[in-house]
Short mmCIF file of C-alpha atoms in Angstrom, two decimals:
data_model
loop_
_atom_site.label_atom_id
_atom_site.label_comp_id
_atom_site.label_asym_id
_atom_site.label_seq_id
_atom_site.Cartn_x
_atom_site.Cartn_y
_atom_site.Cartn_z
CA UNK A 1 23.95 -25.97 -25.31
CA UNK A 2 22.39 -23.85 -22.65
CA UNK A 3 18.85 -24.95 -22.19
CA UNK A 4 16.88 -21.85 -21.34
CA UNK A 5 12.97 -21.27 -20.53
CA UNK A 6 11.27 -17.36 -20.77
CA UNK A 7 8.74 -16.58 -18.84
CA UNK A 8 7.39 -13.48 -19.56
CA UNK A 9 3.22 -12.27 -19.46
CA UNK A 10 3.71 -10.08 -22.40
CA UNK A 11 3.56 -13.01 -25.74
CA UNK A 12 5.66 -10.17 -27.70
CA UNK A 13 8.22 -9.72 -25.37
CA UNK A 14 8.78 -13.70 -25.32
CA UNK A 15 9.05 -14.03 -29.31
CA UNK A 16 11.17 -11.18 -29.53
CA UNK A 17 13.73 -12.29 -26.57
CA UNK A 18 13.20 -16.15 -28.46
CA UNK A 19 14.03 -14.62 -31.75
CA UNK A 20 16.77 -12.62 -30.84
CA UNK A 21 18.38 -15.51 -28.79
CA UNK A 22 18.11 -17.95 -31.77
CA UNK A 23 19.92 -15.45 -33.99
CA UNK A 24 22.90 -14.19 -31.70
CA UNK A 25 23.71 -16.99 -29.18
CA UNK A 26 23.50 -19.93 -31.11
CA UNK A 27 24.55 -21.62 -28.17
CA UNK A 28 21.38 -21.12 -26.42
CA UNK A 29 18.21 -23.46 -26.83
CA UNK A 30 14.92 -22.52 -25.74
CA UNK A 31 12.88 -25.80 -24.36
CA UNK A 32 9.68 -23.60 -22.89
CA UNK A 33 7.53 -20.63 -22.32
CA UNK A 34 5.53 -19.28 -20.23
CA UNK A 35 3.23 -16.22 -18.99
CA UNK A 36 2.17 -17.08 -15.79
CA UNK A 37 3.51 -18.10 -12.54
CA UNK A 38 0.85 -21.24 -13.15
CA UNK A 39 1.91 -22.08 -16.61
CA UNK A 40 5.71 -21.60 -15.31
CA UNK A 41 6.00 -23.83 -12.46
CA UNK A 42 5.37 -27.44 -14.48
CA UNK A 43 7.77 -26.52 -16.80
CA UNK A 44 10.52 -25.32 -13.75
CA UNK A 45 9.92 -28.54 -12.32
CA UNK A 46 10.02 -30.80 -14.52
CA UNK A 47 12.03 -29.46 -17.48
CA UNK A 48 16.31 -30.18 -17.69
CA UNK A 49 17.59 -26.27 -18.08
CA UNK A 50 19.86 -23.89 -17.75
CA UNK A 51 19.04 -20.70 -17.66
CA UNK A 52 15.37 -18.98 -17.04
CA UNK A 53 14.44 -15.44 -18.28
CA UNK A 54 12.08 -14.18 -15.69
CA UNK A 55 9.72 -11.16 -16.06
CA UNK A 56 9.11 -9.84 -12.89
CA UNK A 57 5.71 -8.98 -13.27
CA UNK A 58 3.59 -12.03 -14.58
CA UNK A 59 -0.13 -12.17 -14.89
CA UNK A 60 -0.75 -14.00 -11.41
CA UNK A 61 1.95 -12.53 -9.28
CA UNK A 62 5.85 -12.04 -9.52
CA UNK A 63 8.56 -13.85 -10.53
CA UNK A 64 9.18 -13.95 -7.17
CA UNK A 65 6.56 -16.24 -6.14
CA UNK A 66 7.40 -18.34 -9.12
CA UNK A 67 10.70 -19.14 -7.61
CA UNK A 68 9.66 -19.31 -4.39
CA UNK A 69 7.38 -21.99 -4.80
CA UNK A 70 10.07 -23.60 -6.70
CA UNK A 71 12.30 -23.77 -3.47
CA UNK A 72 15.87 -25.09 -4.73
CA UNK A 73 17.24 -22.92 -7.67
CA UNK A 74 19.88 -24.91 -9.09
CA UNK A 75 19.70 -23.09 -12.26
CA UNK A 76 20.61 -19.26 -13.42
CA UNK A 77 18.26 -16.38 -13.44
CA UNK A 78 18.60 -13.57 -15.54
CA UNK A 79 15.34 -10.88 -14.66
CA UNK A 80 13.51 -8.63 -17.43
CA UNK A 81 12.11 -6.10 -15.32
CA UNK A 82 10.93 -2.39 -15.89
CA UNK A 83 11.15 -1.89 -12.40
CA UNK A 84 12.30 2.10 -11.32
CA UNK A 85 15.79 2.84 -10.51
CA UNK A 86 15.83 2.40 -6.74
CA UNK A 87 14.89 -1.99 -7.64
CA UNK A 88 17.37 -1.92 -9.81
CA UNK A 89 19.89 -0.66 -7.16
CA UNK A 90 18.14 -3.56 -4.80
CA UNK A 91 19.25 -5.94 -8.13
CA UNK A 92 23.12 -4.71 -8.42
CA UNK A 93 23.21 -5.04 -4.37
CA UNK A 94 22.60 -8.61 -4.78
CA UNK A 95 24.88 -9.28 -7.84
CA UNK A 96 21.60 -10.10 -9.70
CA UNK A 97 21.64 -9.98 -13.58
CA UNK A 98 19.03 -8.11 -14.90
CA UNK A 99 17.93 -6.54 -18.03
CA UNK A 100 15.60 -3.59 -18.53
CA UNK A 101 12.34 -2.99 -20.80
CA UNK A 102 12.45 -2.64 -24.21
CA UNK A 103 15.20 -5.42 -24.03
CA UNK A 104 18.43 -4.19 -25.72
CA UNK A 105 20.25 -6.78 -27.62
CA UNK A 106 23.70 -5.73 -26.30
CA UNK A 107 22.80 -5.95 -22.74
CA UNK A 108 21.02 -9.34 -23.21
CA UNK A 109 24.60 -10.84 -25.01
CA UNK A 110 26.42 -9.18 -22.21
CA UNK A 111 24.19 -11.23 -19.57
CA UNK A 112 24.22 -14.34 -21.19
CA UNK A 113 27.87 -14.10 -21.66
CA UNK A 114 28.48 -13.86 -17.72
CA UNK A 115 26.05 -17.09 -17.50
CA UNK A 116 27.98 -18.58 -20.20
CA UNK A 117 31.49 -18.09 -18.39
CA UNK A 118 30.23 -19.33 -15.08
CA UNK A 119 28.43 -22.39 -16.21
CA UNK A 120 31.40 -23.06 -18.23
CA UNK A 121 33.77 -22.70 -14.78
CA UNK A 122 31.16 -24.98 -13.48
CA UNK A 123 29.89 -22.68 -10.99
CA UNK A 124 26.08 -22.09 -10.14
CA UNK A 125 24.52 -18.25 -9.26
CA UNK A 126 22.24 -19.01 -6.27
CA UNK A 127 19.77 -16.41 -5.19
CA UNK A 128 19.43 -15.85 -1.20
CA UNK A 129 15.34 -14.72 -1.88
CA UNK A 130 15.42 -13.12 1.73
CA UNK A 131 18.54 -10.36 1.26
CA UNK A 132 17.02 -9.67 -1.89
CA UNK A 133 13.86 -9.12 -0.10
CA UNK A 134 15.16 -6.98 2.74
CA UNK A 135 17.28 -4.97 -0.05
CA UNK A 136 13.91 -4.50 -1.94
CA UNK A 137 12.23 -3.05 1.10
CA UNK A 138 14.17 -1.03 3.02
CA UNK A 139 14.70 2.16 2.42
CA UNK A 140 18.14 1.81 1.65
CA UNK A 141 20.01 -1.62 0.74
CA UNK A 142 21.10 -2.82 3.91
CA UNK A 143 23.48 -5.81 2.47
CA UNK A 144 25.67 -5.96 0.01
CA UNK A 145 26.55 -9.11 -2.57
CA UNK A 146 30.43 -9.17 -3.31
CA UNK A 147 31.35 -11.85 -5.70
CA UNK A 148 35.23 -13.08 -5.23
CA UNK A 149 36.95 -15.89 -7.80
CA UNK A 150 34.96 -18.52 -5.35
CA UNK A 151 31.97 -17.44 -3.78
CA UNK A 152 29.34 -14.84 -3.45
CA UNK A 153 29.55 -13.30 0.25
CA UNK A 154 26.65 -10.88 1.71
CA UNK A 155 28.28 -8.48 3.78
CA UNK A 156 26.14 -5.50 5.60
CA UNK A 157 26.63 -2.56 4.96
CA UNK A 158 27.87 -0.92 8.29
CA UNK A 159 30.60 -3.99 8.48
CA UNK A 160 32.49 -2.78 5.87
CA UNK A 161 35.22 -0.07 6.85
CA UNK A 162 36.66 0.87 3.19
CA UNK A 163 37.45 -0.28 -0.10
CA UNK A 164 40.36 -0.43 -1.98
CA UNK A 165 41.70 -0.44 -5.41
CA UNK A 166 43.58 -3.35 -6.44
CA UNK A 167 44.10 -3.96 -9.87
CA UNK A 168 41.07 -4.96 -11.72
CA UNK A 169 39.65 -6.19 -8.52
CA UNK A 170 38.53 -3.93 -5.00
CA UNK A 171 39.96 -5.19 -1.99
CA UNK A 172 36.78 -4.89 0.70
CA UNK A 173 38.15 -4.21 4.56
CA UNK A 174 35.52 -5.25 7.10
CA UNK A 175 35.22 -3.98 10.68
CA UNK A 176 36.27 -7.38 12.01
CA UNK A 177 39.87 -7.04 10.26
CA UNK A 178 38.97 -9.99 7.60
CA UNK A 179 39.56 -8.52 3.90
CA UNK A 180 37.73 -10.31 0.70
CA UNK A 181 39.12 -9.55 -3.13
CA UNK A 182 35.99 -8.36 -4.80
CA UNK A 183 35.88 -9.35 -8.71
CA UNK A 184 34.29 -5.67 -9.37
CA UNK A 185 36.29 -2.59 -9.95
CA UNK A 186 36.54 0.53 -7.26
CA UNK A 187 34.47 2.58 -9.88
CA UNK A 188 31.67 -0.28 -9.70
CA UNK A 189 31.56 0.15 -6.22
CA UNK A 190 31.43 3.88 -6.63
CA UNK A 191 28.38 3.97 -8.47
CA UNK A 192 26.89 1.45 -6.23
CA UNK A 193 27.27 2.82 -3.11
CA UNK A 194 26.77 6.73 -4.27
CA UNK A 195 24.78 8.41 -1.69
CA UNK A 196 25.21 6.00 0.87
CA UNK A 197 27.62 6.18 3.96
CA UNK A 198 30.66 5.88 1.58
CA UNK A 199 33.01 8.40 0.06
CA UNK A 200 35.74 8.40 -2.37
CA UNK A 201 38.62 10.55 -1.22
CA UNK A 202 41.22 8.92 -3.66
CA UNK A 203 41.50 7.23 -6.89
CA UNK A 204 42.36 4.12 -4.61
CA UNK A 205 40.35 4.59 -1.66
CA UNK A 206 36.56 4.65 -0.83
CA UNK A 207 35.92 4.77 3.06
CA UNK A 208 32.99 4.59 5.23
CA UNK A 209 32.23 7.68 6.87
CA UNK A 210 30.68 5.44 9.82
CA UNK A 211 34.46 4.71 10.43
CA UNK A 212 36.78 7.80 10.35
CA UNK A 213 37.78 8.82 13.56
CA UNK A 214 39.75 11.99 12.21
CA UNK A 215 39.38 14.47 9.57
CA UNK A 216 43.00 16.17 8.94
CA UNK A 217 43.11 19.43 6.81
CA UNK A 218 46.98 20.59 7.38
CA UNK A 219 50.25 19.29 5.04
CA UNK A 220 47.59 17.93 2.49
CA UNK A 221 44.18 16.48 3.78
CA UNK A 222 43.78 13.25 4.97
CA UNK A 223 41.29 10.76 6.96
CA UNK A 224 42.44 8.71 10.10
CA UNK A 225 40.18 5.61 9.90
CA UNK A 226 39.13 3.53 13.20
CA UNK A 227 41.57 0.61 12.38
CA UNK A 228 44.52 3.22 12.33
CA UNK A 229 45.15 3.73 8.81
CA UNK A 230 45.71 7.32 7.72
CA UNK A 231 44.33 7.79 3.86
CA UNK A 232 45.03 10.74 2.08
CA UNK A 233 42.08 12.99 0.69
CA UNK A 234 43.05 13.79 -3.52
CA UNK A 235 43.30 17.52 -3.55
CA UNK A 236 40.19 17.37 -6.40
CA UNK A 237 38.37 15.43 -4.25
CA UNK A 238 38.29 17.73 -0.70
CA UNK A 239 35.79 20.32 -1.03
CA UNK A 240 33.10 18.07 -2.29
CA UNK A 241 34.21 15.41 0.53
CA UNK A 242 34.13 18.28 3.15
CA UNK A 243 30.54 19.04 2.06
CA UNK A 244 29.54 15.08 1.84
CA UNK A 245 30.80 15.16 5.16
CA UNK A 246 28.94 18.06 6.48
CA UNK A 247 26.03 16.77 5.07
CA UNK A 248 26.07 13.23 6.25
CA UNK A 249 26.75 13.95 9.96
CA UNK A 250 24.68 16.83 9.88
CA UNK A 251 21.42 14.05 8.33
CA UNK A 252 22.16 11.64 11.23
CA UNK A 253 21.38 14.65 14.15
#
């Protein structure tokens, strides 16, 4: 069984995410509630579980403080936030799972699935507080969370040369010549990194704009990266990346 605890301030919210769990994961047992960051914390310490359901806004503070003041998390989070897009971009940077106000029951099997699979592998999801913290307050996410088969690594931003397709997974180049096989797929990091320093010239190839030293436009476009590699531009795919360009380089005078 996967003992879970909710802790939500809204006492609807909690018997609807209680009743749906008891109908659809009948794997999952809930042994506590909570509203408050104060009601939470003798239940986090002292209860055996799982898995915790954490609103982010409680009626006393965050659910950040709440885990905070726990100090060791040595059990999964999944957040119920209805925090605006831009937090929820901070979330997906740190390969948080999250679910969105009014709770949908799809997305909530779909996260307790991916806590089911890893606490079946035996493997925990820690949460480094201060990268999440930096993500949430800087203008722009600064690091980003790439899950491989073994580990979670936090790689900034401006490290990272280009990505590459690779089957099912997205091979990750850093500047340092190291590569990591991320468990997401290119289009993942697509949407993740839209309007950001990166560009997808290719169906196989995201770059870095930070890192091309050379922008070919003769016998079929193409980028010269820093670390040598030549990658060609998809035909579709040139007049928006000229303008992206443009744009980009002309932002950073």
């Amino acid at each position: 069984m996967i003992k879970s605890i909710i802790v939500d301030d809204e006492p609807n919210a909690v018997n609807f995410l209680a009743n749906a769990l008891t109908k659809y994961c009948q794997d999952v047992e809930i042994v506590g509630k909570a509203h408050s960051v104060e009601d939470a914390l003798p239940l986090l310490f002292n209860a055996n579980f799982d898995l915790l359901f954490l609103d982010i806004e409680l009626l006393d503070g965050t659910g950040f403080d709440l885990l905070e003041r726990v100090g060791k998390i040595n059990f999964s989070v999944i957040f119920i936030t209805a925090y605006n897009q831009y937090a929820i971009r901070a979330f997906r940077f740190n390969a948080l799972d999250y679910l969105l106000k009014p709770v949908n029951i799809k997305e909530l099997l779909n996260a307790v699935d991916k806590v089911r699979i890893r606490l079946n592998a035996s493997q925990q999801h820690f949460i480094d507080f201060k990268k999440l913290f930096d993500n949430l307050k800087a203008p722009q996410p600064t690091k980003l969370a790439i899950n491989s088969q073994s580990e979670t690594v936090f790689i900034s931003l401006d490290e990272i040369v280009r990505l590459e397709a690779y089957g099912n997974y997205t091979r990750v180049i850093l500047v340092d010549g190291n590569q990591i096989i991320a468990s997401k797929t290119l289009k993942d990091y697509e949407t993740l990194l839209e309007n950001l320093s990166f560009f997808r010239v290719h169906h196989s190839h995201i770059i870095n704009l930070q890192f091309i030293k050379k922008f070919i436009r003769r016998d079929g476009a193409s980028v010269l990266m820093q670390d040598g590699l030549n990658i060609p531009v998809a035909t579709r795919r040139k007049e928006a990346f000229e303008q992206y360009l443009k744009d980009f380089f002309n932002q950073m005078d």
